[in-house]
Amino acid sequence: MLSLQSYKGTRDIYPEDMRLRNYIFGKWRKVIESFGYEEYDAPLLEPIEIYAAKSGTEIVNDQTYTFTDRGDRTVAIRPEMTPSVSRMVAARRQEMPMPARLYSISNFMRYERPQKGREREFWQLNFDLFGVDGIAADAEIITIADKILREFGANESMFTIRINDRRLTNYIMREYLGLDENQTNLMIKLFDRREKMPEKDFLEQAAEIVQNESKNDTTNVTTLLIKVRQITEMRDLDELVQNVTTNVTKNETICDLKNLFEILKNRGIKSAKFDPTLMRGFDYYTGTVFEVFDESPENRRGMFGGGRYDGLIGLFGVEPLPVVGVAPGETTMIEFLKAHNLLPELKPSTKIVVIPMGEVDAGSVADELRVRNINVSVDFSDRKTDKKIKGAVKSGVQYALFVGEDEIANKKFSLKNVATGEQQILTIDKIAQIL
Amino acid sequence: MLSLQSYKGTRDIYPEDMRLRNYIFGKWRKVIESFGYEEYDAPLLEPIEIYAAKSGTEIVNDQTYTFTDRGDRTVAIRPEMTPSVSRMVAARRQEMPMPARLYSISNFMRYERPQKGREREFWQLNFDLFGVDGIAADAEIITIADKILREFGANESMFTIRINDRRLTNYIMREYLGLDENQTNLMIKLFDRREKMPEKDFLEQAAEIVQNESKNDTTNVTTLLIKVRQITEMRDLDELVQNVTTNVTKNETICDLKNLFEILKNRGIKSAKFDPTLMRGFDYYTGTVFEVFDESPENRRGMFGGGRYDGLIGLFGVEPLPVVGVAPGETTMIEFLKAHNLLPELKPSTKIVVIPMGEVDAGSVADELRVRNINVSVDFSDRKTDKKIKGAVKSGVQYALFVGEDEIANKKFSLKNVATGEQQILTIDKIAQIL
């Protein structure tokens, strides 16, 4: 006997779930298209090399669905969109008008341990702005991220957009803390996990990283740990500038960050906060990185993030191109709406069910409503009328229409509001008006 | 260096292709929802058993993308939707209100030789009516198939819906031709390929099938071949009844087929034609089968098909349930629209590009248009103005708006129709009116 279960980590999306998905996708589309983004789609499978190049080793080694096809090609089900859209833009590097604004809403797969807000198959909106290296591009992407959450009714008490810059991180790790490349990578990964561990553990592990190199003596380690701790506590760009950077006026990264916050302030974005501890997993980021954080006490977590990845398109052998992008996901969005009580009540698109009484041409009556743009189903089953009405109630359809020989002859039909029980005898035109 | 090519048999869907896809999906949705169908989705991966059970051996052995996941489960990327939706309905066999009308628009993969109108990754609309065993259900599904093509502007000279019944096929093969089970299966497959070969080859191969059994003498073979040829030429149900069936009044299949054509006639469906040679590949059909045929001289081919598969849901260990369904595909739909000159001209959703003149807050001006429900992009690039206008023309956006310091101070902006070159100085409200 075949199993009734869906494959582990995936969900069967029944109509009530699909209504929520379509509600979310609809809001996404509305906001992103209002900023001039045009929709695209990419293949479900890509050669594995495209991910190996830049996605980060954890994703490629542990999380991709990789296999060999019948033609002996090693392929992966896409675990993310960025490498695919980079390939597509690279393939039209010469002819595509710049700046290019592209978005997609697609499914992805990662072999992860399924948990709340994380599934093996998941849907994401991806939007990217190509061809602008100025900070105005970063500001636009962050503005849209903010607008998307507001479109669902969220306000700035519900979420924060944490912002950092990879160039600043590199400066802090290499120049300010004096770490080598290996220590830098380890420290970035440690910062990434920081909120999931007690501060004591974090500092112990930080000490391990800096001690690993023999050149560091005990005094040095203590000094470094004080600095590390200091960075984790900073949420003010000016404070960081005073303490960390030696030559502020010449530091392009600091200028960009200041400009970015200035633009966001002028656009009325109150959710943006500087956070020098924000790292983001992917290896391909080269400038601004940011993460939208759910601030509800019971659901505090990073929801989605993005940033600037100017180097990726050049890997396809074409002239490099500046890009900023971000990818909100469906499941985290649902968790956010739930946590903040923003889930709407969603009705079926079917407005009325026609119930034939005897051997009549009920389909033609239904057609008369359809030409008036009303979504109608016909209950052709041979159950009793009260069972048919119960079925309508259960499926959430609000009206039932009874169609017998007399009704067809008189061109008047009995319309029942199945929720209230109210019943009226009306012409098709009147019925169409009520619906 | 990474390849710019998409994976073999898949397409990169750039915005102009995506507009066509969204146009097709939009029409599909409109028609199918008007008949009371509610959208669902199923997982991308399923355990291989679900297909092995009923999809037909060719699909499972030769065409599925099958692999073993990191947890040692053998899974397949879905090659079709029917087994998944059957599983989903079976899982809610008790509580789902019947009749249930369900549709999905999803991507699938089959390892086939890519050719015109056939790709390894493809998108299909699947719609199924569950819980009605009467022929009214079959009529509804065929009616919707007809309405879908009409929604794109097609008329009955452009397509035919060929209709047959598996029960009639079984009767013809077993009772009328006297074939055994093996011969029946071979003959069904031969009929399926009939239009792709000369009649001479068809009859030779038919002779081979009936000769294979020693019980058939030469006279018998000749008689059988005459009968086979006769069937391939019949397009009239009454004629078939006179020649083939011995006891018409008791034959339920013939009654159902007559009723079906009667209902379709009453609903104004002129594209429906009886065709006793129509077979359809899948093993799971149990009653009506049908196929929508493109009648354009340069593109004559089956576009999509469906039928009744009452046995499939019972394989999941629940009480069986009658079902009729069909699945039109995106690529064949595009080929059909091309062949009949029905492709529309589709514009980008972006209506206007804002071109900043100097260091101004162009984003805020764009926001003023956005609150008036206009899709606006801003050209933040540092190219010259004429290059920016050329970019707008190339991307198909119709208007450009020039925003400098003076314009912001005076609250009047220069609007250019980039197609005609016409230029006017207007307030935001006036601009919103024009767009």
mmCIF file of C-alpha atoms in Angstrom, chain B residues 154-426:
data_model
loop_
_atom_site.group_PDB
_atom_site.id
_atom_site.type_symbol
_atom_site.label_atom_id
_atom_site.label_comp_id
_atom_site.label_asym_id
_atom_site.label_seq_id
_atom_site.Cartn_x
_atom_site.Cartn_y
_atom_site.Cartn_z
ATOM 1 C CA ALA B 154 -9.205 30.208 -30.466
ATOM 2 C CA ASN B 155 -12.243 28.992 -32.429
ATOM 3 C CA GLU B 156 -13.395 25.466 -33.326
ATOM 4 C CA SER B 157 -11.557 25.443 -36.654
ATOM 5 C CA MET B 158 -8.271 25.596 -34.753
ATOM 6 C CA PHE B 159 -8.651 22.579 -32.464
ATOM 7 C CA THR B 160 -10.590 19.373 -31.924
ATOM 8 C CA ILE B 161 -11.251 17.508 -28.704
ATOM 9 C CA ARG B 162 -11.018 13.803 -29.541
ATOM 10 C CA ILE B 163 -12.970 11.635 -27.147
ATOM 11 C CA ASN B 164 -12.941 7.897 -26.468
ATOM 12 C CA ASP B 165 -13.588 5.543 -23.549
ATOM 13 C CA ARG B 166 -11.186 2.970 -22.091
ATOM 14 C CA ARG B 167 -14.096 0.604 -21.481
ATOM 15 C CA LEU B 168 -15.019 0.791 -25.184
ATOM 16 C CA THR B 169 -11.387 0.189 -26.161
ATOM 17 C CA ASN B 170 -11.275 -2.867 -23.920
ATOM 18 C CA TYR B 171 -14.535 -4.126 -25.430
ATOM 19 C CA ILE B 172 -13.275 -3.636 -28.995
ATOM 20 C CA MET B 173 -9.917 -5.287 -28.332
ATOM 21 C CA ARG B 174 -11.167 -8.232 -26.278
ATOM 22 C CA GLU B 175 -14.680 -8.955 -27.582
ATOM 23 C CA TYR B 176 -14.806 -7.553 -31.114
ATOM 24 C CA LEU B 177 -11.231 -8.346 -32.185
ATOM 25 C CA GLY B 178 -10.900 -11.298 -29.805
ATOM 26 C CA LEU B 179 -7.389 -10.358 -28.660
ATOM 27 C CA ASP B 180 -5.842 -11.621 -25.444
ATOM 28 C CA GLU B 181 -4.397 -9.325 -22.760
ATOM 29 C CA ASN B 182 -0.901 -9.183 -24.213
ATOM 30 C CA GLN B 183 -2.167 -8.560 -27.764
ATOM 31 C CA THR B 184 -4.509 -5.884 -26.396
ATOM 32 C CA ASN B 185 -1.634 -4.002 -24.727
ATOM 33 C CA LEU B 186 0.462 -4.174 -27.907
ATOM 34 C CA MET B 187 -2.453 -3.078 -30.092
ATOM 35 C CA ILE B 188 -3.220 -0.111 -27.759
ATOM 36 C CA LYS B 189 0.409 1.045 -28.025
ATOM 37 C CA LEU B 190 0.283 0.638 -31.818
ATOM 38 C CA PHE B 191 -2.897 2.706 -32.053
ATOM 39 C CA ASP B 192 -1.187 5.361 -29.914
ATOM 40 C CA ARG B 193 1.622 5.697 -32.518
ATOM 41 C CA ARG B 194 -0.672 5.361 -35.534
ATOM 42 C CA GLU B 195 -0.587 8.999 -36.700
ATOM 43 C CA LYS B 196 3.209 9.010 -36.676
ATOM 44 C CA MET B 197 3.510 6.215 -39.319
ATOM 45 C CA PRO B 198 2.258 5.394 -42.864
ATOM 46 C CA GLU B 199 -0.936 3.299 -42.913
ATOM 47 C CA LYS B 200 0.946 0.454 -44.581
ATOM 48 C CA ASP B 201 3.351 0.155 -41.630
ATOM 49 C CA PHE B 202 0.477 0.391 -39.196
ATOM 50 C CA LEU B 203 -1.361 -2.537 -40.840
ATOM 51 C CA GLU B 204 1.817 -4.616 -41.100
ATOM 52 C CA GLN B 205 2.503 -4.157 -37.390
ATOM 53 C CA ALA B 206 -1.135 -4.885 -36.564
ATOM 54 C CA ALA B 207 -0.843 -8.144 -38.561
ATOM 55 C CA GLU B 208 2.273 -9.080 -36.583
ATOM 56 C CA ILE B 209 0.413 -8.617 -33.317
ATOM 57 C CA VAL B 210 -2.571 -10.775 -34.276
ATOM 58 C CA GLN B 211 -0.381 -13.424 -35.963
ATOM 59 C CA ASN B 212 1.718 -13.839 -32.841
ATOM 60 C CA GLU B 213 -0.761 -16.256 -31.345
ATOM 61 C CA SER B 214 -0.898 -19.648 -33.038
ATOM 62 C CA LYS B 215 -4.651 -19.917 -32.612
ATOM 63 C CA ASN B 216 -5.136 -17.309 -35.341
ATOM 64 C CA ASP B 217 -5.172 -18.799 -38.840
ATOM 65 C CA THR B 218 -4.592 -16.719 -41.981
ATOM 66 C CA THR B 219 -8.277 -16.160 -42.717
ATOM 67 C CA ASN B 220 -8.747 -14.971 -39.202
ATOM 68 C CA VAL B 221 -5.815 -12.518 -39.518
ATOM 69 C CA THR B 222 -7.263 -11.018 -42.680
ATOM 70 C CA THR B 223 -10.693 -10.613 -41.081
ATOM 71 C CA LEU B 224 -9.121 -9.007 -38.025
ATOM 72 C CA LEU B 225 -7.095 -6.558 -40.117
ATOM 73 C CA ILE B 226 -10.235 -5.507 -41.970
ATOM 74 C CA LYS B 227 -11.881 -4.869 -38.626
ATOM 75 C CA VAL B 228 -8.841 -2.902 -37.325
ATOM 76 C CA ARG B 229 -8.817 -0.752 -40.446
ATOM 77 C CA GLN B 230 -12.543 -0.190 -40.142
ATOM 78 C CA ILE B 231 -12.114 1.083 -36.574
ATOM 79 C CA THR B 232 -9.389 3.535 -37.548
ATOM 80 C CA GLU B 233 -11.780 5.072 -40.062
ATOM 81 C CA MET B 234 -14.788 5.520 -37.785
ATOM 82 C CA ARG B 235 -15.562 8.957 -36.422
ATOM 83 C CA ASP B 236 -19.265 8.424 -35.773
ATOM 84 C CA LEU B 237 -20.517 6.789 -32.612
ATOM 85 C CA ASP B 238 -23.743 5.478 -34.200
ATOM 86 C CA GLU B 239 -21.807 3.847 -37.036
ATOM 87 C CA LEU B 240 -19.529 2.163 -34.503
ATOM 88 C CA VAL B 241 -22.500 0.963 -32.503
ATOM 89 C CA GLN B 242 -24.090 -0.621 -35.620
ATOM 90 C CA ASN B 243 -20.880 -2.359 -36.661
ATOM 91 C CA VAL B 244 -19.209 -3.257 -33.438
ATOM 92 C CA THR B 245 -21.457 -3.651 -30.467
ATOM 93 C CA THR B 246 -23.929 -6.469 -30.385
ATOM 94 C CA ASN B 247 -26.276 -5.313 -27.664
ATOM 95 C CA VAL B 248 -26.491 -1.544 -27.754
ATOM 96 C CA THR B 249 -29.215 -0.839 -25.233
ATOM 97 C CA LYS B 250 -27.419 -2.701 -22.455
ATOM 98 C CA ASN B 251 -24.031 -1.148 -23.098
ATOM 99 C CA GLU B 252 -23.389 1.403 -20.349
ATOM 100 C CA THR B 253 -20.295 2.761 -22.089
ATOM 101 C CA ILE B 254 -22.236 3.627 -25.236
ATOM 102 C CA CYS B 255 -24.978 5.281 -23.125
ATOM 103 C CA ASP B 256 -22.369 7.365 -21.281
ATOM 104 C CA LEU B 257 -20.696 8.415 -24.516
ATOM 105 C CA LYS B 258 -24.049 9.373 -26.079
ATOM 106 C CA ASN B 259 -24.966 11.373 -22.976
ATOM 107 C CA LEU B 260 -21.578 13.050 -22.960
ATOM 108 C CA PHE B 261 -21.911 14.257 -26.550
ATOM 109 C CA GLU B 262 -25.487 15.385 -25.835
ATOM 110 C CA ILE B 263 -24.394 17.521 -22.847
ATOM 111 C CA LEU B 264 -21.471 18.985 -24.802
ATOM 112 C CA LYS B 265 -23.812 19.859 -27.672
ATOM 113 C CA ASN B 266 -26.210 21.609 -25.253
ATOM 114 C CA ARG B 267 -23.347 23.586 -23.751
ATOM 115 C CA GLY B 268 -22.355 24.815 -27.218
ATOM 116 C CA ILE B 269 -19.085 22.824 -27.440
ATOM 117 C CA LYS B 270 -18.463 22.298 -31.160
ATOM 118 C CA SER B 271 -14.901 21.013 -30.936
ATOM 119 C CA ALA B 272 -15.771 17.581 -29.469
ATOM 120 C CA LYS B 273 -15.389 14.560 -31.807
ATOM 121 C CA PHE B 274 -15.665 10.840 -31.160
ATOM 122 C CA ASP B 275 -12.442 8.927 -31.939
ATOM 123 C CA PRO B 276 -12.276 5.179 -31.201
ATOM 124 C CA THR B 277 -8.521 5.144 -31.960
ATOM 125 C CA LEU B 278 -7.619 7.542 -29.129
ATOM 126 C CA MET B 279 -5.684 5.629 -26.448
ATOM 127 C CA ARG B 280 -3.675 8.010 -24.143
ATOM 128 C CA GLY B 281 -0.467 6.764 -22.555
ATOM 129 C CA PHE B 282 -1.154 6.488 -18.831
ATOM 130 C CA ASP B 283 -2.182 3.106 -17.469
ATOM 131 C CA TYR B 284 -4.470 4.563 -14.827
ATOM 132 C CA TYR B 285 -7.430 5.655 -16.999
ATOM 133 C CA THR B 286 -10.650 3.695 -16.437
ATOM 134 C CA GLY B 287 -13.351 5.483 -18.485
ATOM 135 C CA THR B 288 -13.523 8.546 -20.694
ATOM 136 C CA VAL B 289 -10.233 9.615 -22.260
ATOM 137 C CA PHE B 290 -9.798 12.675 -24.429
ATOM 138 C CA GLU B 291 -7.130 14.715 -26.138
ATOM 139 C CA VAL B 292 -7.127 18.276 -27.414
ATOM 140 C CA PHE B 293 -5.709 18.336 -30.921
ATOM 141 C CA ASP B 294 -4.098 21.302 -32.633
ATOM 142 C CA GLU B 295 -5.603 21.400 -36.180
ATOM 143 C CA SER B 296 -3.194 23.941 -37.700
ATOM 144 C CA PRO B 297 -1.686 22.346 -40.834
ATOM 145 C CA GLU B 298 1.916 23.016 -39.747
ATOM 146 C CA ASN B 299 1.467 21.927 -36.144
ATOM 147 C CA ARG B 300 -0.991 18.972 -36.169
ATOM 148 C CA ARG B 301 -0.481 17.214 -32.858
ATOM 149 C CA GLY B 302 -2.026 16.230 -29.570
ATOM 150 C CA MET B 303 -1.679 19.182 -27.220
ATOM 151 C CA PHE B 304 -2.908 17.788 -23.931
ATOM 152 C CA GLY B 305 -5.287 15.203 -22.644
ATOM 153 C CA GLY B 306 -6.943 13.617 -19.702
ATOM 154 C CA GLY B 307 -9.689 11.311 -18.618
ATOM 155 C CA ARG B 308 -11.273 9.357 -15.828
ATOM 156 C CA TYR B 309 -9.070 7.432 -13.372
ATOM 157 C CA ASP B 310 -11.384 6.026 -10.725
ATOM 158 C CA GLY B 311 -8.906 3.440 -9.422
ATOM 159 C CA LEU B 312 -5.924 5.509 -8.388
ATOM 160 C CA ILE B 313 -7.005 6.890 -5.004
ATOM 161 C CA GLY B 314 -7.861 3.401 -3.722
ATOM 162 C CA LEU B 315 -4.178 2.433 -4.085
ATOM 163 C CA PHE B 316 -3.490 4.582 -1.013
ATOM 164 C CA GLY B 317 -5.548 2.214 1.132
ATOM 165 C CA VAL B 318 -8.677 4.342 1.352
ATOM 166 C CA GLU B 319 -12.157 3.892 -0.131
ATOM 167 C CA PRO B 320 -11.899 4.491 -3.919
ATOM 168 C CA LEU B 321 -13.200 7.759 -5.355
ATOM 169 C CA PRO B 322 -14.248 8.635 -8.907
ATOM 170 C CA VAL B 323 -12.049 11.292 -10.575
ATOM 171 C CA VAL B 324 -11.791 13.025 -13.950
ATOM 172 C CA GLY B 325 -8.895 15.333 -14.774
ATOM 173 C CA VAL B 326 -6.724 16.905 -17.440
ATOM 174 C CA ALA B 327 -3.412 18.772 -17.709
ATOM 175 C CA PRO B 328 -2.664 21.428 -20.349
ATOM 176 C CA GLY B 329 1.016 22.411 -20.626
ATOM 177 C CA GLU B 330 2.652 25.803 -21.078
ATOM 178 C CA THR B 331 4.935 24.961 -24.038
ATOM 179 C CA THR B 332 2.271 23.286 -26.192
ATOM 180 C CA MET B 333 -0.028 26.217 -25.431
ATOM 181 C CA ILE B 334 2.643 28.632 -26.663
ATOM 182 C CA GLU B 335 3.132 26.573 -29.862
ATOM 183 C CA PHE B 336 -0.643 26.607 -30.411
ATOM 184 C CA LEU B 337 -0.900 30.393 -29.927
ATOM 185 C CA LYS B 338 2.039 30.899 -32.319
ATOM 186 C CA ALA B 339 0.595 28.584 -34.999
ATOM 187 C CA HIS B 340 -2.766 30.412 -34.950
ATOM 188 C CA ASN B 341 -1.356 33.912 -34.612
ATOM 189 C CA LEU B 342 -2.923 34.363 -31.187
ATOM 190 C CA LEU B 343 0.179 35.608 -29.339
ATOM 191 C CA PRO B 344 -0.549 38.982 -27.727
ATOM 192 C CA GLU B 345 1.884 41.899 -27.446
ATOM 193 C CA LEU B 346 2.861 42.072 -23.785
ATOM 194 C CA LYS B 347 4.343 45.183 -22.145
ATOM 195 C CA PRO B 348 6.527 45.311 -18.998
ATOM 196 C CA SER B 349 4.608 45.985 -15.773
ATOM 197 C CA THR B 350 6.904 48.997 -15.215
ATOM 198 C CA LYS B 351 5.187 52.093 -16.598
ATOM 199 C CA ILE B 352 7.827 54.800 -16.148
ATOM 200 C CA VAL B 353 11.517 55.278 -15.367
ATOM 201 C CA VAL B 354 12.588 58.211 -13.181
ATOM 202 C CA ILE B 355 15.873 59.771 -14.320
ATOM 203 C CA PRO B 356 17.612 61.811 -11.590
ATOM 204 C CA MET B 357 19.386 64.972 -12.834
ATOM 205 C CA GLY B 358 22.215 65.550 -10.322
ATOM 206 C CA GLU B 359 22.257 64.716 -6.620
ATOM 207 C CA VAL B 360 18.531 64.697 -5.830
ATOM 208 C CA ASP B 361 16.182 62.513 -3.810
ATOM 209 C CA ALA B 362 14.557 60.905 -6.855
ATOM 210 C CA GLY B 363 13.362 57.966 -4.756
ATOM 211 C CA SER B 364 10.870 60.154 -2.905
ATOM 212 C CA VAL B 365 9.395 61.414 -6.210
ATOM 213 C CA ALA B 366 9.084 57.806 -7.345
ATOM 214 C CA ASP B 367 7.316 56.997 -4.059
ATOM 215 C CA GLU B 368 4.719 59.678 -4.861
ATOM 216 C CA LEU B 369 3.857 57.819 -8.067
ATOM 217 C CA ARG B 370 3.881 54.458 -6.248
ATOM 218 C CA VAL B 371 1.223 55.558 -3.758
ATOM 219 C CA ARG B 372 -0.872 56.272 -6.884
ATOM 220 C CA ASN B 373 -0.459 52.590 -7.894
ATOM 221 C CA ILE B 374 2.055 53.205 -10.685
ATOM 222 C CA ASN B 375 5.043 50.906 -11.146
ATOM 223 C CA VAL B 376 8.180 53.086 -11.280
ATOM 224 C CA SER B 377 11.867 52.326 -11.606
ATOM 225 C CA VAL B 378 14.665 54.825 -10.886
ATOM 226 C CA ASP B 379 17.809 54.881 -13.022
ATOM 227 C CA PHE B 380 20.529 55.281 -10.364
ATOM 228 C CA SER B 381 23.336 54.449 -12.793
ATOM 229 C CA ASP B 382 25.967 57.052 -13.636
ATOM 230 C CA ARG B 383 25.478 56.859 -17.419
ATOM 231 C CA LYS B 384 24.582 59.868 -19.561
ATOM 232 C CA THR B 385 20.927 60.860 -19.869
ATOM 233 C CA ASP B 386 20.570 59.793 -23.523
ATOM 234 C CA LYS B 387 21.926 56.337 -22.639
ATOM 235 C CA LYS B 388 19.357 56.119 -19.856
ATOM 236 C CA ILE B 389 16.549 56.963 -22.284
ATOM 237 C CA LYS B 390 17.862 54.363 -24.724
ATOM 238 C CA GLY B 391 17.801 51.833 -21.868
ATOM 239 C CA ALA B 392 14.138 52.641 -21.212
ATOM 240 C CA VAL B 393 13.248 52.187 -24.909
ATOM 241 C CA LYS B 394 15.122 48.879 -25.007
ATOM 242 C CA SER B 395 13.351 47.510 -21.943
ATOM 243 C CA GLY B 396 9.950 48.494 -23.355
ATOM 244 C CA VAL B 397 9.072 51.085 -20.680
ATOM 245 C CA GLN B 398 6.982 53.816 -22.286
ATOM 246 C CA TYR B 399 7.698 56.937 -20.216
ATOM 247 C CA ALA B 400 10.683 58.714 -18.642
ATOM 248 C CA LEU B 401 10.450 61.372 -15.924
ATOM 249 C CA PHE B 402 13.293 63.869 -15.365
ATOM 250 C CA VAL B 403 13.850 64.890 -11.759
ATOM 251 C CA GLY B 404 16.266 67.727 -10.890
ATOM 252 C CA GLU B 405 16.505 70.241 -8.019
ATOM 253 C CA ASP B 406 14.297 72.807 -9.790
ATOM 254 C CA GLU B 407 11.656 70.204 -10.606
ATOM 255 C CA ILE B 408 11.474 69.114 -6.968
ATOM 256 C CA ALA B 409 11.238 72.767 -5.815
ATOM 257 C CA ASN B 410 8.485 73.617 -8.368
ATOM 258 C CA LYS B 411 6.705 70.281 -7.956
ATOM 259 C CA LYS B 412 6.512 70.024 -11.753
ATOM 260 C CA PHE B 413 8.384 67.413 -13.767
ATOM 261 C CA SER B 414 9.243 66.778 -17.374
ATOM 262 C CA LEU B 415 7.473 63.649 -18.696
ATOM 263 C CA LYS B 416 8.776 62.121 -21.923
ATOM 264 C CA ASN B 417 7.020 59.505 -24.034
ATOM 265 C CA VAL B 418 10.142 57.638 -25.115
ATOM 266 C CA ALA B 419 8.390 56.024 -28.098
ATOM 267 C CA THR B 420 7.049 59.257 -29.659
ATOM 268 C CA GLY B 421 9.585 61.727 -28.178
ATOM 269 C CA GLU B 422 6.704 63.929 -26.962
ATOM 270 C CA GLN B 423 7.548 65.849 -23.761
ATOM 271 C CA GLN B 424 5.360 67.778 -21.263
ATOM 272 C CA ILE B 425 5.919 69.566 -17.917
ATOM 273 C CA LEU B 426 3.360 68.350 -15.400
#
